[in-house]
XYZ file of N, CA and C in Angstrom:
354
model
N -80.600 -80.224 70.333
C -80.911 -80.055 68.454
C -80.386 -79.334 67.469
N -79.750 -79.914 66.193
C -79.123 -78.544 64.966
C -80.472 -78.380 64.493
N -79.983 -76.761 64.192
C -81.273 -76.981 62.956
C -81.038 -77.233 61.693
N -80.821 -78.835 60.979
C -81.037 -79.185 60.023
C -80.115 -78.668 58.731
N -79.567 -77.180 58.529
C -79.349 -76.804 58.172
C -77.893 -76.726 57.444
N -77.197 -78.021 56.818
C -75.281 -78.207 57.572
C -74.860 -77.518 56.919
N -75.099 -76.892 55.373
C -74.342 -76.373 54.840
C -74.384 -74.609 55.152
N -74.713 -73.930 56.616
C -74.821 -72.960 56.499
C -74.590 -71.801 56.426
N -74.327 -70.921 55.890
C -73.250 -69.510 55.789
C -72.483 -69.972 54.450
N -72.752 -71.288 53.802
C -71.593 -71.449 52.518
C -72.240 -71.390 51.135
N -71.732 -71.476 50.052
C -72.122 -70.910 48.994
C -71.662 -72.994 48.401
N -73.118 -72.530 47.500
C -72.627 -73.153 45.731
C -71.729 -73.799 45.410
N -70.424 -75.260 46.120
C -69.240 -75.321 45.041
C -68.154 -74.752 46.054
N -68.517 -74.477 47.126
C -67.707 -73.796 47.836
C -67.143 -75.527 48.469
N -66.247 -74.934 49.312
C -65.133 -76.144 49.223
C -64.288 -75.624 50.061
N -63.354 -76.753 50.652
C -62.215 -76.068 51.150
C -61.047 -75.608 51.090
N -61.039 -74.436 51.320
C -60.090 -73.531 50.481
C -58.569 -73.753 51.065
N -57.182 -74.665 49.883
C -55.710 -74.332 50.359
C -55.628 -74.421 49.116
N -53.927 -74.511 49.579
C -53.073 -74.575 48.274
C -53.118 -76.170 47.173
N -54.185 -76.880 47.810
C -54.099 -78.734 46.908
C -54.933 -77.717 45.716
N -56.619 -76.837 46.258
C -57.442 -76.928 45.373
C -57.402 -75.804 44.310
N -56.428 -75.048 44.901
C -56.291 -73.487 44.435
C -54.940 -73.844 43.047
N -54.249 -74.900 43.577
C -53.049 -74.783 42.631
C -51.934 -74.119 43.524
N -50.692 -74.755 43.039
C -49.593 -73.555 43.408
C -49.329 -72.162 43.665
N -48.997 -71.365 44.509
C -49.251 -70.357 44.695
C -47.493 -69.573 43.521
N -47.823 -69.043 42.260
C -46.112 -68.005 41.473
C -44.975 -68.136 42.825
N -44.140 -67.771 41.867
C -43.017 -67.574 43.473
C -43.210 -65.960 42.971
N -43.397 -64.768 43.864
C -43.376 -63.747 44.055
C -42.214 -62.970 44.572
N -41.653 -61.498 44.186
C -40.500 -60.967 44.773
C -41.032 -59.587 45.527
N -40.458 -59.571 46.455
C -41.691 -58.229 46.329
C -40.370 -56.433 47.037
N -40.577 -55.095 46.082
C -39.471 -54.416 45.693
C -40.037 -53.381 46.679
N -40.020 -52.589 47.145
C -39.822 -51.351 47.701
C -39.636 -49.832 46.947
N -40.945 -49.202 47.082
C -41.783 -48.310 47.060
C -40.966 -46.764 47.375
N -41.076 -45.547 47.447
C -40.425 -44.566 48.108
C -40.505 -43.246 47.491
N -41.328 -42.709 48.384
C -42.403 -41.263 47.961
C -42.210 -39.729 48.370
N -42.130 -39.012 48.306
C -41.659 -38.059 48.819
C -42.095 -37.761 50.295
N -42.965 -37.951 50.647
C -43.812 -37.874 51.647
C -43.228 -38.582 53.142
N -41.810 -40.065 52.605
C -40.996 -40.869 53.284
C -41.910 -41.949 53.260
N -42.615 -41.558 52.506
C -44.096 -43.363 52.861
C -43.100 -44.895 52.122
N -43.170 -45.987 52.542
C -42.285 -46.937 51.732
C -44.316 -48.311 50.943
N -44.058 -48.389 49.781
C -44.453 -49.102 49.353
C -44.050 -50.193 49.062
N -44.810 -51.540 49.336
C -43.715 -53.397 48.793
C -44.570 -53.596 48.228
N -45.831 -53.399 47.462
C -46.090 -54.953 46.052
C -44.907 -55.842 45.569
N -45.895 -57.654 45.547
C -45.464 -58.058 44.762
C -45.595 -58.924 43.945
N -44.046 -58.174 42.990
C -44.420 -58.830 41.785
C -43.807 -60.676 41.623
N -44.871 -61.404 40.299
C -44.537 -62.383 40.381
C -42.608 -62.225 39.456
N -42.030 -63.084 39.716
C -40.992 -63.211 39.272
C -40.044 -63.015 37.791
N -41.182 -63.595 36.777
C -40.915 -63.194 35.773
C -41.664 -61.711 34.961
N -42.416 -61.146 36.099
C -43.142 -60.031 35.439
C -41.689 -58.683 34.733
N -42.306 -57.929 35.093
C -41.149 -56.429 34.518
C -41.480 -55.533 35.644
N -41.110 -54.571 36.556
C -41.205 -54.655 36.865
C -41.565 -53.296 36.828
N -41.960 -52.010 37.763
C -42.442 -50.970 36.871
C -40.959 -49.727 37.454
N -41.415 -48.984 36.454
C -39.814 -47.913 37.636
C -40.691 -46.976 38.997
N -41.511 -46.707 38.080
C -42.804 -45.949 39.301
C -43.713 -46.590 40.380
N -44.085 -46.447 40.767
C -45.502 -46.290 41.828
C -46.281 -45.288 41.791
N -47.496 -45.997 42.380
C -48.485 -44.698 42.824
C -48.167 -44.885 44.571
N -47.997 -43.643 45.085
C -47.911 -44.375 46.454
C -49.435 -44.338 46.647
N -49.831 -45.498 47.490
C -51.418 -45.930 48.263
C -51.928 -44.215 49.264
N -50.829 -44.489 50.069
C -51.008 -43.310 51.141
C -51.267 -42.316 50.301
N -50.700 -41.117 50.041
C -50.812 -39.790 49.192
C -50.919 -39.846 48.535
N -51.175 -41.135 47.133
C -50.996 -40.958 45.765
C -49.721 -40.694 45.295
N -48.494 -39.612 45.718
C -48.141 -38.950 44.599
C -46.899 -40.677 44.652
N -45.853 -40.151 43.341
C -45.442 -41.149 42.317
C -44.370 -41.028 43.475
N -43.890 -42.481 43.195
C -42.336 -43.036 43.618
C -41.938 -43.892 42.734
N -40.661 -44.670 43.819
C -39.824 -44.745 42.547
C -39.082 -45.392 43.832
N -37.560 -46.542 43.487
C -37.135 -47.127 43.955
C -35.799 -46.688 44.818
N -35.185 -44.790 44.446
C -33.887 -44.701 44.644
C -34.602 -44.387 46.168
N -34.451 -44.660 47.517
C -35.010 -44.419 48.637
C -34.007 -42.809 49.559
N -33.470 -42.691 48.330
C -32.071 -41.210 48.406
C -32.945 -40.397 47.924
N -33.596 -40.425 46.692
C -33.586 -39.276 45.747
C -35.307 -39.908 45.272
N -36.608 -39.904 46.012
C -37.599 -39.919 45.425
C -38.311 -39.137 44.845
N -38.762 -38.680 43.729
C -39.512 -38.500 42.695
C -39.798 -36.976 43.306
N -40.076 -36.057 42.469
C -41.008 -34.334 43.636
C -42.550 -34.691 43.649
N -43.199 -34.149 43.862
C -44.881 -34.027 43.704
C -44.797 -33.299 42.118
N -46.103 -33.792 41.424
C -46.205 -33.049 40.575
C -46.501 -31.611 41.159
N -46.593 -30.909 39.923
C -47.146 -29.865 39.608
C -48.333 -29.347 39.807
N -48.951 -28.943 40.258
C -49.782 -28.731 40.507
C -50.459 -27.466 39.545
N -51.358 -27.514 38.265
C -51.796 -26.368 37.452
C -52.918 -26.290 37.439
N -53.361 -24.393 38.037
C -54.661 -24.033 38.722
C -55.661 -24.389 37.960
N -56.940 -23.720 37.422
C -57.835 -24.366 36.447
C -57.752 -22.555 36.075
N -58.059 -22.575 34.680
C -58.073 -21.657 33.684
C -59.898 -21.200 33.488
N -59.833 -19.577 33.804
C -60.963 -19.612 33.321
C -61.147 -19.321 31.723
N -62.321 -19.282 31.230
C -62.197 -18.614 30.017
C -61.428 -17.401 29.432
N -62.231 -16.608 29.965
C -61.232 -15.617 30.479
C -59.711 -15.578 29.892
N -59.564 -16.028 31.231
C -57.949 -16.144 31.291
C -57.360 -17.462 30.082
N -57.967 -17.766 28.605
C -57.422 -18.620 27.326
C -57.492 -17.701 27.098
N -58.883 -17.070 27.028
C -58.892 -15.674 26.028
C -57.784 -14.512 26.471
N -57.255 -14.248 27.509
C -56.787 -12.614 27.851
C -54.824 -13.728 27.120
N -54.694 -14.591 26.642
C -53.893 -15.502 26.815
C -53.122 -14.373 25.050
N -54.822 -15.215 24.475
C -54.491 -15.144 22.666
C -54.556 -13.204 21.722
N -55.106 -12.378 23.396
C -55.395 -11.427 22.678
C -54.893 -10.470 23.620
N -54.129 -9.120 22.987
C -53.365 -7.843 23.994
C -55.150 -7.098 24.339
N -54.471 -6.544 25.150
C -55.809 -4.944 25.822
C -56.249 -4.053 24.215
N -55.268 -4.000 23.548
C -55.497 -3.173 21.796
C -56.259 -4.327 22.332
N -56.459 -5.540 20.817
C -57.301 -5.893 20.160
C -58.729 -6.641 20.712
N -58.770 -6.662 22.222
C -60.027 -7.002 23.125
C -60.686 -5.614 22.617
N -59.824 -4.200 22.893
C -60.723 -2.571 22.392
C -61.582 -2.588 21.478
N -61.303 -3.032 20.489
C -61.438 -2.884 19.111
C -62.587 -4.116 18.412
N -61.889 -5.581 18.949
C -63.834 -6.627 18.921
C -64.223 -6.305 19.592
N -64.065 -5.618 20.745
C -65.508 -5.565 21.714
C -66.166 -3.650 20.724
N -65.594 -2.857 20.215
C -65.829 -1.952 20.033
C -67.167 -2.247 18.484
N -66.476 -3.035 17.482
C -66.901 -4.084 16.369
C -68.552 -4.530 16.884
N -67.642 -4.948 17.708
C -69.781 -5.788 18.597
C -70.194 -4.312 19.095
N -70.024 -3.973 19.411
C -71.006 -3.049 20.376
C -71.704 -2.488 19.150
N -70.656 -1.501 17.624
C -70.957 -1.108 16.628
C -72.423 -1.473 16.103
N -71.321 -2.932 15.757
C -72.685 -4.143 14.754
C -73.855 -4.090 15.182
N -74.544 -4.052 17.048
C -75.757 -4.349 17.576
C -76.160 -3.497 17.584
N -76.036 -1.499 17.654
C -76.427 -0.786 17.304
C -76.652 -0.300 16.358
N -76.035 -0.979 15.015
C -76.812 -0.979 13.765
C -78.189 -1.440 13.806
N -78.238 -3.471 14.079
C -78.993 -4.035 14.117
C -80.132 -3.265 14.628
N -80.244 -2.531 16.091
C -80.835 -1.968 17.033
C -81.719 -0.465 15.853
N -80.939 0.168 15.128
C -81.252 0.568 14.459
C -82.062 0.938 13.469
N -81.578 -0.444 12.647
C -83.026 -1.309 11.406
C -84.046 -1.318 12.361
N -83.776 -1.596 13.764
C -85.261 -1.841 13.680
C -85.515 -3.691 14.595
N -84.932 -3.983 14.225
C -84.409 -5.542 14.340
C -84.512 -5.711 16.250
N -84.948 -6.485 16.421
C -85.388 -7.095 17.307
C -84.491 -8.142 18.266
N -83.652 -7.799 19.474
C -82.394 -8.291 19.416
C -83.284 -9.137 20.856
N -83.402 -10.234 21.182
C -83.207 -11.036 22.772
C -81.647 -11.420 23.256
C-alpha cells in the first residue's frame, strides 16, 4: 500500500522541468581562456554579450587570456610590510636618532618636573 503522500520529495509549485516551461535557452558560445599554469577554462557566454579579454582560472586563481601561446604572467606578490618598514622608507637613520633623542629628552624633563607618567 502506498504511503498516501503523492507529492513526497517535491515542493509546492514544482512541475515538470523542461524547455516548454522555462522557455528556450539563449544561444551561447564557448570561449577558451589559458592561464600560465597550463589550464584551459571554457565559460559559456550569450552570443550578444561582450566577451572579456581576461578571465580568472577557477583551478589555480591565476589570470587567463585567450592566447594559448602567450598566457598572462602570474601577478607579483608584494610581501606584507610592517609599520617599522614604512617608517624606515620615510626617515633616514640620522633623522630617526634625532627624533628618538628629542623624545627621550622631553620624557626626562617631564619626569624631572614630577609628572606621573604611565
